[in-house]
Coordinates of C-alpha atoms in Angstrom, one line a residue:
X117 CA 328.6 240.6 262.7
X118 CA 327.1 238.6 259.7
X119 CA 327.4 235.1 261.0
X120 CA 326.0 235.8 264.3
X121 CA 323.1 237.7 262.5
X122 CA 322.5 234.5 260.4
X123 CA 322.6 232.3 263.4
X124 CA 320.1 234.5 265.3
X125 CA 318.0 234.4 262.3
X126 CA 318.0 230.8 261.6
X127 CA 319.0 229.2 265.0
X128 CA 317.2 230.3 267.1
X129 CA 316.9 234.0 268.0
X130 CA 315.6 236.8 265.5
X131 CA 314.7 240.3 266.0
X132 CA 311.0 241.0 266.9
X133 CA 309.3 244.0 267.6
X134 CA 307.0 246.1 269.5
X135 CA 305.7 249.8 269.8
X136 CA 302.7 251.2 271.7
X137 CA 301.7 252.8 268.5
X138 CA 301.8 249.6 266.5
X139 CA 299.5 247.9 269.1
X140 CA 296.9 250.5 268.3
X141 CA 297.0 250.3 264.6
X142 CA 293.9 249.1 262.7
X143 CA 293.5 247.9 259.3
X144 CA 292.3 250.2 256.5
X145 CA 289.7 252.7 257.6
X146 CA 286.4 252.4 255.8
X147 CA 286.8 255.8 253.9
X148 CA 290.0 254.9 252.2
X149 CA 289.8 253.9 248.6
X150 CA 292.8 251.3 248.2
X151 CA 292.1 251.3 244.4
X152 CA 292.5 254.8 243.9
X153 CA 295.6 256.0 241.7
X154 CA 297.3 257.5 244.8
X155 CA 296.8 254.1 246.8
X156 CA 298.1 252.0 243.9
X157 CA 301.1 254.3 243.5
X158 CA 301.9 254.0 247.4
X159 CA 301.4 250.2 247.2
X160 CA 303.9 249.9 244.4
X161 CA 306.3 252.3 246.0
X162 CA 306.1 250.1 249.1
X163 CA 306.6 246.9 247.2
X164 CA 309.7 248.3 245.5
X165 CA 311.1 249.5 249.0
X166 CA 310.7 246.1 250.6
X167 CA 312.2 244.4 247.6
X168 CA 315.3 246.7 248.0
X169 CA 315.4 245.7 251.6
X170 CA 315.6 242.0 250.5
X171 CA 318.2 242.4 248.0
X172 CA 320.3 244.6 250.5
X173 CA 319.9 242.1 253.3
X174 CA 320.8 239.1 251.1
X175 CA 323.7 240.8 249.2
X176 CA 325.3 241.7 252.3
X177 CA 325.1 238.3 254.0
X178 CA 326.5 235.3 252.2
X179 CA 324.9 232.6 254.7
X180 CA 321.4 234.3 254.3
X181 CA 321.8 234.2 250.5
X182 CA 323.1 230.6 250.5
X183 CA 320.8 228.9 252.8
X184 CA 317.5 230.6 251.9
X185 CA 317.9 230.8 248.0
X186 CA 318.8 228.1 245.5
X187 CA 318.4 230.7 242.7
X188 CA 318.9 234.2 244.2
X189 CA 319.0 235.7 240.8
X190 CA 315.3 235.1 240.5
X191 CA 314.7 237.5 243.4
X192 CA 316.8 240.2 242.0
X193 CA 319.8 239.3 244.3
X194 CA 323.2 239.7 242.3
X195 CA 325.4 236.9 243.4
X196 CA 328.6 238.6 242.3
X197 CA 327.8 241.2 245.0
X198 CA 327.7 238.8 247.8
X199 CA 331.0 238.4 249.5
X200 CA 332.0 234.9 250.6
X201 CA 332.7 235.5 254.2
X202 CA 331.2 235.1 257.7
X203 CA 332.2 238.6 258.5
X204 CA 333.5 239.7 261.7
X205 CA 332.0 241.6 264.7
X206 CA 332.9 245.2 264.0
X207 CA 332.9 246.9 267.4
X208 CA 334.9 250.2 266.7
X209 CA 332.9 253.5 267.2
X210 CA 332.7 254.2 263.6
X211 CA 331.2 250.8 262.7
X212 CA 328.7 251.1 265.8
X213 CA 327.6 254.4 264.5
X214 CA 327.1 253.2 261.0
X215 CA 324.7 250.4 262.3
X216 CA 322.8 252.8 264.3
X217 CA 322.4 255.5 261.4
X218 CA 321.5 252.6 258.9
X219 CA 318.7 251.6 261.3
X220 CA 317.5 255.1 261.8
X221 CA 317.5 255.5 258.1
X222 CA 315.2 252.5 257.5
X223 CA 312.8 253.9 260.1
X224 CA 312.8 257.2 258.3
X225 CA 311.9 255.3 255.0
X226 CA 309.0 253.4 256.6
X227 CA 307.9 256.6 258.3
X228 CA 307.5 258.3 255.0
X229 CA 304.8 255.7 253.8
X230 CA 301.1 256.6 254.1
X231 CA 300.1 253.3 255.9
X232 CA 296.5 253.9 255.2
X233 CA 297.1 253.5 251.5
X234 CA 298.6 250.1 251.9
X235 CA 296.7 246.8 251.2
X236 CA 295.9 244.8 254.4
X237 CA 298.8 242.3 253.6
X238 CA 301.3 245.3 253.2
X239 CA 300.1 246.6 256.5
X240 CA 301.1 243.2 258.0
X241 CA 304.6 243.5 256.5
X242 CA 304.8 247.3 257.4
X243 CA 303.8 247.0 261.0
X244 CA 305.9 244.1 261.8
X245 CA 309.0 245.6 260.0
X246 CA 308.4 248.9 261.9
X247 CA 308.3 247.2 265.1
X248 CA 311.3 245.3 264.4
X249 CA 313.2 248.4 263.5
X250 CA 312.1 250.4 266.5
X251 CA 313.4 247.5 268.7
X252 CA 316.6 247.4 267.1
X253 CA 316.9 251.2 267.6
X254 CA 316.2 250.8 271.3
X255 CA 318.7 248.1 271.5
X256 CA 321.3 250.0 269.6
X257 CA 321.4 252.4 272.6
X258 CA 325.0 253.0 273.8
X259 CA 324.1 251.8 277.2
X260 CA 323.4 248.3 275.8
X261 CA 326.5 248.1 273.8
X262 CA 328.1 245.6 275.9
X263 CA 325.3 243.8 277.3
X264 CA 324.5 240.2 276.0
X265 CA 326.8 238.3 274.0
X266 CA 327.4 235.3 271.9
X267 CA 328.2 232.6 274.4
X268 CA 325.0 231.4 275.9
X269 CA 325.4 227.8 276.9
X270 CA 322.2 226.6 274.7
X271 CA 322.5 228.8 271.6
X272 CA 325.9 230.4 271.8
X273 CA 328.1 230.5 268.6
X274 CA 330.3 227.7 270.0
X275 CA 327.2 225.4 270.2
X276 CA 325.8 226.5 266.6
X277 CA 328.9 226.3 264.5
X278 CA 329.2 222.4 264.4
X279 CA 325.5 222.2 263.5
X280 CA 325.7 224.8 260.9
X281 CA 328.6 223.2 259.1
X282 CA 327.5 219.6 259.7
X283 CA 324.1 220.2 258.0
X284 CA 325.7 222.6 255.4
X285 CA 324.2 222.2 252.0
X286 CA 326.3 221.9 248.9
X287 CA 324.4 222.2 245.7
X288 CA 327.5 222.4 243.2
X289 CA 331.2 222.7 243.0
X290 CA 331.2 226.6 243.8
X291 CA 329.3 226.0 246.9
X292 CA 332.1 223.6 248.0
X293 CA 334.7 226.3 247.1
X294 CA 332.8 228.8 249.1
X295 CA 332.4 226.4 252.1
X296 CA 336.3 226.2 252.4
X297 CA 336.5 230.1 252.4
X298 CA 334.0 230.1 255.3
X299 CA 335.8 227.4 257.2
X300 CA 338.9 229.5 256.9
X301 CA 336.8 232.4 258.1
X302 CA 335.8 230.8 261.4
X303 CA 338.9 231.7 263.4
X304 CA 339.0 235.5 262.3
X305 CA 335.3 235.7 263.2
X306 CA 335.6 234.0 266.5
X307 CA 338.5 236.2 267.3
X308 CA 336.4 239.3 266.8
X309 CA 333.8 237.9 269.1
X310 CA 336.4 237.0 271.8
X311 CA 337.7 240.6 271.8
X312 CA 334.1 241.8 272.3
X313 CA 333.9 239.5 275.2
X314 CA 337.1 240.8 276.7
X315 CA 335.7 244.3 276.4
X316 CA 332.7 243.1 278.3
X317 CA 334.9 242.0 281.1
X318 CA 336.5 245.5 281.2
X319 CA 333.2 247.2 281.2
X320 CA 331.8 244.8 284.0
X321 CA 329.2 243.4 281.9
X322 CA 330.5 239.9 281.4
X323 CA 327.9 237.2 282.0
X324 CA 329.0 233.8 280.9
X325 CA 329.0 230.4 282.3
X326 CA 332.7 230.0 281.7
X327 CA 333.1 226.4 282.9
X328 CA 330.2 225.1 280.8
X329 CA 331.4 227.1 277.7
X330 CA 335.1 225.6 278.1
X331 CA 333.7 222.1 278.8
X332 CA 331.6 222.1 275.6
X333 CA 334.5 223.9 273.6
X334 CA 337.0 221.1 274.7
X335 CA 334.7 218.4 273.3
X336 CA 334.9 220.1 269.9
X337 CA 338.6 220.8 270.2
X338 CA 339.8 217.5 271.2
X339 CA 338.0 215.8 268.4
X340 CA 340.3 217.4 266.0
X341 CA 340.5 215.7 262.5
X342 CA 338.2 213.0 263.8
X343 CA 335.4 215.5 264.2
X344 CA 331.8 214.6 263.4
X345 CA 331.6 218.0 261.7
X346 CA 334.3 217.1 259.1
X347 CA 333.0 213.7 258.6
X348 CA 329.7 215.1 257.7
X349 CA 331.1 217.7 255.4
X350 CA 333.0 214.9 253.7
X351 CA 329.8 213.0 253.3
X352 CA 328.1 215.8 251.6
X353 CA 331.0 216.2 249.3
X354 CA 330.6 212.6 248.2
X355 CA 326.9 213.4 247.2
X356 CA 328.1 215.8 244.6
X357 CA 328.6 215.0 240.8
X358 CA 332.3 215.4 240.9
X359 CA 335.2 213.0 239.9
X360 CA 336.9 211.1 242.7
X361 CA 340.1 213.0 242.1
X362 CA 338.4 216.5 242.5
X363 CA 336.5 215.1 245.7
X364 CA 339.6 214.2 247.2
X365 CA 341.4 217.4 246.3
X366 CA 338.6 219.3 248.0
X367 CA 338.5 217.1 250.9
X368 CA 342.2 217.8 251.6
X369 CA 341.7 221.5 251.2
X370 CA 338.6 221.5 253.6
X371 CA 340.6 219.3 256.1
X372 CA 343.3 221.9 256.0
X373 CA 341.0 224.9 256.6
X374 CA 339.4 222.9 259.4
X375 CA 342.5 222.1 261.2
X376 CA 344.1 225.6 260.7
X377 CA 340.9 227.6 261.4
X378 CA 337.8 225.8 262.9
X379 CA 339.7 223.7 265.5
X380 CA 342.0 226.6 266.6
X381 CA 338.9 228.9 267.1
X382 CA 337.7 226.5 269.8
X383 CA 341.2 226.6 271.3
X384 CA 341.0 230.2 271.4
X385 CA 337.5 230.1 273.2
X386 CA 339.0 227.7 275.8
X387 CA 342.0 230.1 276.4
X388 CA 340.0 233.3 276.5
X389 CA 337.3 231.8 278.9
X390 CA 340.0 230.4 281.1
X391 CA 341.7 234.0 281.2
X392 CA 338.5 235.5 282.1
X393 CA 338.0 233.4 285.3
X394 CA 339.9 236.2 287.1
X395 CA 337.6 238.9 285.8
X396 CA 334.4 240.3 287.3
X397 CA 331.6 237.9 285.9
X398 CA 328.0 238.2 286.7
X399 CA 326.7 234.9 287.9
X400 CA 323.1 236.0 288.7
X401 CA 320.5 237.4 286.6
X402 CA 320.6 240.4 284.1
X403 CA 318.9 242.4 287.0
X404 CA 322.5 242.7 288.6
X405 CA 324.1 244.3 285.6
X406 CA 323.8 248.0 285.1
X407 CA 321.1 248.7 282.6
X408 CA 320.4 244.9 282.8
X409 CA 316.9 245.1 283.8
X410 CA 316.1 247.5 281.0
X411 CA 317.9 245.2 278.5
X412 CA 315.8 242.3 279.8
X413 CA 312.6 244.3 278.9
X414 CA 313.8 244.5 275.3
X415 CA 314.9 241.0 275.3
X416 CA 311.5 240.0 276.6
X417 CA 309.7 241.7 273.6
X418 CA 312.1 240.3 271.1
X419 CA 311.6 236.8 272.3
X420 CA 307.9 236.6 273.0
X421 CA 306.4 239.0 270.4
X422 CA 303.8 240.2 272.9
X423 CA 302.6 243.8 273.4
X424 CA 301.8 242.8 277.1
X425 CA 304.0 244.2 279.8
X426 CA 306.1 241.8 281.8
X427 CA 303.7 242.2 284.7
X428 CA 300.7 241.4 282.6
X429 CA 302.3 238.4 281.2
X430 CA 303.1 237.1 284.6
X431 CA 299.4 237.4 285.6
X432 CA 298.6 235.5 282.2
X433 CA 301.0 232.7 283.1
X434 CA 299.7 232.6 286.7
X435 CA 296.1 232.3 285.4
X436 CA 297.2 229.5 282.9
X437 CA 299.2 227.7 285.4
X438 CA 296.3 227.6 287.8
X439 CA 293.9 226.4 284.9
X440 CA 296.2 223.6 284.1
X441 CA 296.9 222.4 287.6
X442 CA 293.3 222.5 288.5
X443 CA 292.5 220.2 285.5
X444 CA 295.2 217.8 286.6
X445 CA 294.0 217.6 290.1
X446 CA 290.6 216.7 288.9
X447 CA 292.0 213.8 287.0
X448 CA 294.1 212.6 289.8
X449 CA 291.2 212.7 292.0
X450 CA 288.8 210.8 289.6
X451 CA 291.1 208.6 287.6
X452 CA 293.9 207.4 289.7
X453 CA 295.2 204.8 287.2
X454 CA 295.5 207.3 284.4
X455 CA 297.3 209.6 286.7
X456 CA 299.7 207.1 288.0
X457 CA 300.4 205.8 284.3
X458 CA 301.3 209.2 283.3
X459 CA 303.3 210.0 286.5
X460 CA 305.5 206.9 286.1
X461 CA 306.1 207.6 282.4
X462 CA 304.4 204.2 281.6
X463 CA 302.2 205.7 278.8
X464 CA 303.3 204.5 275.4
X465 CA 302.2 205.5 271.9
X466 CA 303.3 202.1 270.4
X467 CA 305.8 203.7 268.0
X468 CA 309.1 202.2 267.4
X469 CA 310.4 204.4 264.7
X470 CA 310.1 208.2 263.8
X471 CA 309.1 207.6 260.3
X472 CA 305.9 205.9 261.2
X473 CA 305.0 208.6 263.7
X474 CA 305.5 211.4 261.1
X475 CA 303.7 209.4 258.4
X476 CA 300.7 209.1 260.7
X477 CA 300.8 212.9 261.7
X478 CA 300.9 213.6 258.0
X479 CA 297.7 211.7 257.5
X480 CA 295.9 213.0 260.7
X481 CA 296.8 216.8 260.6
X482 CA 295.1 217.5 257.3
X483 CA 291.6 217.4 258.7
X484 CA 292.3 220.3 261.0
X485 CA 295.0 222.4 259.1
X486 CA 294.9 224.2 255.6
X487 CA 296.1 222.1 252.7
X488 CA 299.7 222.8 251.3
X489 CA 299.8 219.7 249.1
X490 CA 302.4 217.0 249.6
X491 CA 305.5 217.9 251.7
X492 CA 308.6 215.9 250.8
X493 CA 310.6 215.3 253.8
X494 CA 313.1 213.1 255.6
X495 CA 314.2 212.4 259.2
X496 CA 317.9 212.0 259.9
X497 CA 319.4 211.1 263.1
X498 CA 322.2 213.4 264.5
X499 CA 325.7 212.1 265.0
X500 CA 326.1 211.5 268.8
X501 CA 329.1 213.9 268.8
X502 CA 327.0 216.8 267.5
X503 CA 323.9 216.2 269.7
X504 CA 323.4 218.8 272.2
X505 CA 322.0 217.9 275.5
X506 CA 318.5 219.2 276.0
X507 CA 317.8 219.5 272.3
X508 CA 315.7 216.4 271.2
X509 CA 315.3 217.4 267.5
X510 CA 315.3 220.3 265.2
X511 CA 314.0 221.4 261.9
X512 CA 316.3 222.8 259.2
X513 CA 314.8 225.7 257.5
X514 CA 314.8 225.1 253.7
X515 CA 315.5 227.5 250.9
X516 CA 312.3 229.5 249.7
X517 CA 312.8 228.1 246.2
X518 CA 314.2 224.8 247.5
X519 CA 313.7 221.5 245.6
X520 CA 315.4 219.3 248.2
X521 CA 313.5 217.3 251.0
X522 CA 312.7 219.2 254.1
X523 CA 314.6 217.7 257.0
X524 CA 314.2 217.2 260.6
X525 CA 317.4 216.0 262.6
X526 CA 316.7 214.0 265.7
X527 CA 318.9 213.4 268.8
X528 CA 318.9 209.5 269.1
X529 CA 321.1 209.5 272.4
X530 CA 319.3 207.4 275.0
X531 CA 319.1 210.4 277.3
X532 CA 317.4 212.5 274.7
X533 CA 314.4 210.6 273.4
X534 CA 312.4 207.5 274.1
X535 CA 310.6 206.7 270.8
X536 CA 307.4 205.5 272.3
X537 CA 306.9 208.3 274.9
X538 CA 304.4 210.9 274.8
X539 CA 307.3 213.5 275.0
X540 CA 308.8 212.1 271.7
X541 CA 305.5 212.4 269.8
X542 CA 305.0 215.9 270.9
X543 CA 308.5 216.7 269.8
X544 CA 308.1 215.2 266.3
X545 CA 304.8 217.1 265.9
X546 CA 306.6 220.3 267.2
X547 CA 309.3 220.1 264.7
X548 CA 307.4 218.3 261.9
X549 CA 303.8 218.1 261.2
X550 CA 301.8 220.3 261.8
X551 CA 304.8 222.2 263.4
X552 CA 307.7 224.0 262.0
X553 CA 307.9 222.0 258.8
X554 CA 304.2 222.4 258.1
X555 CA 304.2 226.1 259.1
X556 CA 307.2 226.9 256.8
X557 CA 305.7 225.1 254.0
X558 CA 302.4 227.1 254.4
X559 CA 304.3 230.4 254.6
X560 CA 306.3 229.7 251.5
X561 CA 303.1 228.6 249.5
X562 CA 300.7 231.3 250.7
X563 CA 302.7 234.5 251.7
X564 CA 304.0 236.1 248.5
X565 CA 306.3 238.5 250.1
X566 CA 309.6 236.9 250.2
X567 CA 311.3 239.6 252.5
X568 CA 308.4 239.1 255.0
X569 CA 308.7 235.3 254.9
X570 CA 312.4 235.3 255.6
X571 CA 312.9 238.2 257.9
X572 CA 309.6 238.6 259.6
X573 CA 310.6 235.6 261.9
X574 CA 309.1 236.2 265.2
X575 CA 310.4 233.6 267.5
X576 CA 307.6 234.2 269.8
X577 CA 305.1 233.2 267.2
X578 CA 307.1 230.5 265.5
X579 CA 307.9 228.6 268.8
X580 CA 304.5 229.3 270.3
X581 CA 302.7 228.0 267.3
X582 CA 304.9 224.9 267.3
X583 CA 304.3 224.5 271.1
X584 CA 300.5 224.9 270.5
X585 CA 300.4 222.1 267.9
X586 CA 302.6 219.7 269.8
X587 CA 299.7 219.8 272.5
X588 CA 297.0 219.8 269.7
X589 CA 298.5 216.8 268.0
X590 CA 298.0 214.7 271.1
X591 CA 294.3 214.7 270.2
X592 CA 295.2 212.2 267.4
X593 CA 296.5 209.6 269.6
X594 CA 293.2 207.7 270.0
X595 CA 294.9 204.5 271.4
X596 CA 296.1 206.5 274.4
X597 CA 293.3 207.2 277.1
X598 CA 292.1 210.8 277.0
X599 CA 292.9 211.4 280.6
X600 CA 296.4 210.5 280.0
X601 CA 296.7 212.6 277.0
X602 CA 295.0 215.6 279.0
X603 CA 297.7 215.1 281.9
X604 CA 300.5 215.1 279.3
X605 CA 299.2 218.5 278.1
X606 CA 298.1 220.3 281.2
X607 CA 301.3 219.3 283.2
X608 CA 303.6 220.3 280.5
X609 CA 301.9 223.7 280.1
X610 CA 301.8 224.0 284.0
X611 CA 305.7 223.4 284.2
X612 CA 306.1 225.6 280.9
X613 CA 304.3 228.5 282.8
X614 CA 306.5 228.1 285.9
X615 CA 309.7 228.1 284.0
X616 CA 308.8 231.3 282.3
X617 CA 308.1 232.8 285.6
X618 CA 311.5 231.6 286.8
X619 CA 313.3 233.4 283.9
X620 CA 311.4 236.6 284.6
X621 CA 312.2 236.1 288.3
X622 CA 315.9 235.7 287.8
X623 CA 316.5 238.4 285.2
X624 CA 313.8 241.0 285.8
X625 CA 313.3 240.7 289.6
X626 CA 316.7 239.4 290.7
X627 CA 315.8 236.3 292.3
X628 CA 318.5 234.4 294.1
X629 CA 319.1 230.5 293.8
X630 CA 317.2 230.2 297.3
X631 CA 314.3 232.1 296.0
X632 CA 314.1 229.9 292.8
X633 CA 314.4 226.8 295.0
X634 CA 311.5 228.1 297.3
X635 CA 309.2 228.9 294.2
X636 CA 309.8 225.5 292.9
X637 CA 308.9 223.8 296.3
X638 CA 305.8 226.1 296.6
X639 CA 304.6 225.0 293.2
X640 CA 305.3 221.3 293.2
X641 CA 308.4 221.2 290.9
X642 CA 311.4 219.1 292.0
X643 CA 313.4 221.5 294.0
X644 CA 316.4 219.2 293.9
X645 CA 316.9 220.3 290.4
X646 CA 316.9 224.0 291.4
X647 CA 320.5 224.5 291.0
X648 CA 320.8 223.0 287.5
X649 CA 317.8 224.9 286.4
X650 CA 318.9 228.2 287.8
X651 CA 322.3 227.8 286.1
X652 CA 320.6 227.1 282.8
X653 CA 318.2 230.1 283.0
X654 CA 320.8 232.4 284.3
X655 CA 323.2 231.7 281.5
X656 CA 320.5 231.7 278.7
X657 CA 318.3 234.7 279.4
X658 CA 314.8 234.4 277.8
X659 CA 315.8 231.0 276.3
X660 CA 312.2 229.6 276.9
X661 CA 310.0 232.5 276.6
X662 CA 309.4 232.1 273.0
X663 CA 308.0 228.8 273.5
X664 CA 306.0 229.4 276.6
X665 CA 304.8 233.0 276.4
X666 CA 304.1 232.5 272.7
X667 CA 301.9 229.5 273.5
X668 CA 300.1 231.4 276.2
X669 CA 299.4 234.2 273.5
X670 CA 297.9 231.6 271.0
X671 CA 295.9 229.9 273.8
X672 CA 294.3 233.1 274.6
X673 CA 293.5 233.9 271.1
X674 CA 291.9 230.4 270.7
X675 CA 289.8 231.0 273.8
X676 CA 288.7 234.3 272.6
X677 CA 287.7 232.8 269.3
X678 CA 285.7 229.9 270.8
X679 CA 283.9 232.2 273.1
X680 CA 282.7 234.4 270.4
X681 CA 281.8 231.8 267.9
X682 CA 280.6 229.0 270.0
X683 CA 279.4 226.0 267.7
X684 CA 280.7 228.1 264.7
X685 CA 284.1 227.8 265.8
X686 CA 286.2 225.4 263.7
X687 CA 289.8 224.2 264.2
X688 CA 290.4 224.6 260.4
X689 CA 289.2 228.3 260.4
X690 CA 291.1 229.2 263.6
X691 CA 294.2 227.6 262.1
X692 CA 294.0 229.4 258.9
X693 CA 293.8 232.7 260.9
X694 CA 296.8 232.2 262.9
X695 CA 298.9 231.0 259.9
X696 CA 298.0 233.5 257.3
X697 CA 299.8 236.4 258.4
X698 CA 303.1 234.6 258.8
X699 CA 305.5 234.7 261.7
X700 CA 304.7 238.1 263.1
X701 CA 304.0 240.1 266.5
X702 CA 300.9 238.8 268.2
X703 CA 298.9 242.0 267.8
X704 CA 298.9 241.3 264.0
X705 CA 297.9 237.7 264.7
X706 CA 295.2 239.0 266.6
X707 CA 293.8 241.2 263.8
X708 CA 293.5 238.1 261.6
X709 CA 291.7 236.0 264.5
X710 CA 289.4 238.9 264.9
X711 CA 288.7 239.0 261.2
X712 CA 287.9 235.3 261.3
X713 CA 285.5 236.1 264.2
X714 CA 283.7 238.9 262.4
X715 CA 283.4 236.8 259.2
X716 CA 281.8 233.8 261.0
X717 CA 279.6 235.2 263.7

């Protein structure tokens, strides 16, 4: 399951964690001497354990090692032990039990440490990792074995593979040889995932938008040797310092692998999904699967990183939505011109290219966010054939010891982005500065624990933070009237809250399409879009929770800090507090915000 593990880590869905005990933990009790011999020994032992976890994780997964390390040997990782493979989905009972036992062994190793003797930074690592492992143990329960899968319409394997290989980094000739091996591995890996999917049909847990997966897969399959993925890989080969003869030789080998493995993998998807049309397939929420509601509770924790119950989160979203719509109504009543300008999408930032936009953000954000030095970056347009509907842009996570430019890819299709719009400005801030690109740069520079940097990747925090800064960055558009900027923010947040509520309604409470339509009508959303939105949320459980619940959590922390500090509150100080722990569960972020408050009251 190595490839799926990497894609979930890098794409867009990584394990997060929650335990009631973890929520109650505090930092070091005042009576503990962290400089004692016993404490120093425990801290050293913990560092060694985490280092061993880093090495084991990297050496067991080629993609992790290749993507995240330019020089893995500098981190104790032995390249010779890293098998060049995508792996495959091992679903036999022995392999399943082995995964269960490995996770339990990791928890036992963590439980053996005396947490009180660890440094505060180590406690962050410990708490986040323990919660991750405990969530993994819960999800490893036999009753969830065939719930979920790899064919969500937004982030399924069939949508991620083209991007993975089109953006694939080649640093030298050996990387190119390895790439050819990986392309040859696509068909066997896909076959293993499709066998798992067939078992889901047998078990009655199949839940796939078959027609959409077939439609998307046909686009890739029909491109054949004219695929933009192959063209992109050829262009990367051309950038290597190799003779023309060698380049042509490798291109021929890569093309053969692509046509013999990559393209047939998509043919297999189409054939399998067509064959499953006669099977029982749940076209409603997870609520309607056996154990589906319990599975969603775990998925919710994984996606959001919050310790709140689903019910408490619903209350939080309701309160935030009410606050936002009230602010919007006030502007609509007092500044009709601003409201109509915003409502008819007539607001314009004046930008005509992405480069100028990001350059200005690079100048502006430094007054409010901790300095990380100069960030070397580039913006590259996506090939139209690779652009996924609904994804305007994305940030490619760089190697932790990388020397290449950090990269943002933008969807330049006309239906994806209008360069001068407020939405596009927010998207660039979200993916770039002070969003993902900055947050990653900050973590790589300031958080020394490499394992924590790479594997404590809490999607609720990461996407919640990027959503927070996309709204914060609107403050910098001084040429756009304030009321228009405020409407952009509050109405976006309002819509986000409602979509998160719909996700919960469909998968946790079992809402039907009619209930979704009614909820949209009651709350001022375009009910004509109900069917499309229902289909998207139904086939992608929790897809938007990381963004919208994550934002709501950070918004609450900001409110608490402002209320406690009053005039002593600074954006710089708050941003330092929410960045310094890394991408972690929100109870850990809250500890740092509380410390910021205590130090500045």
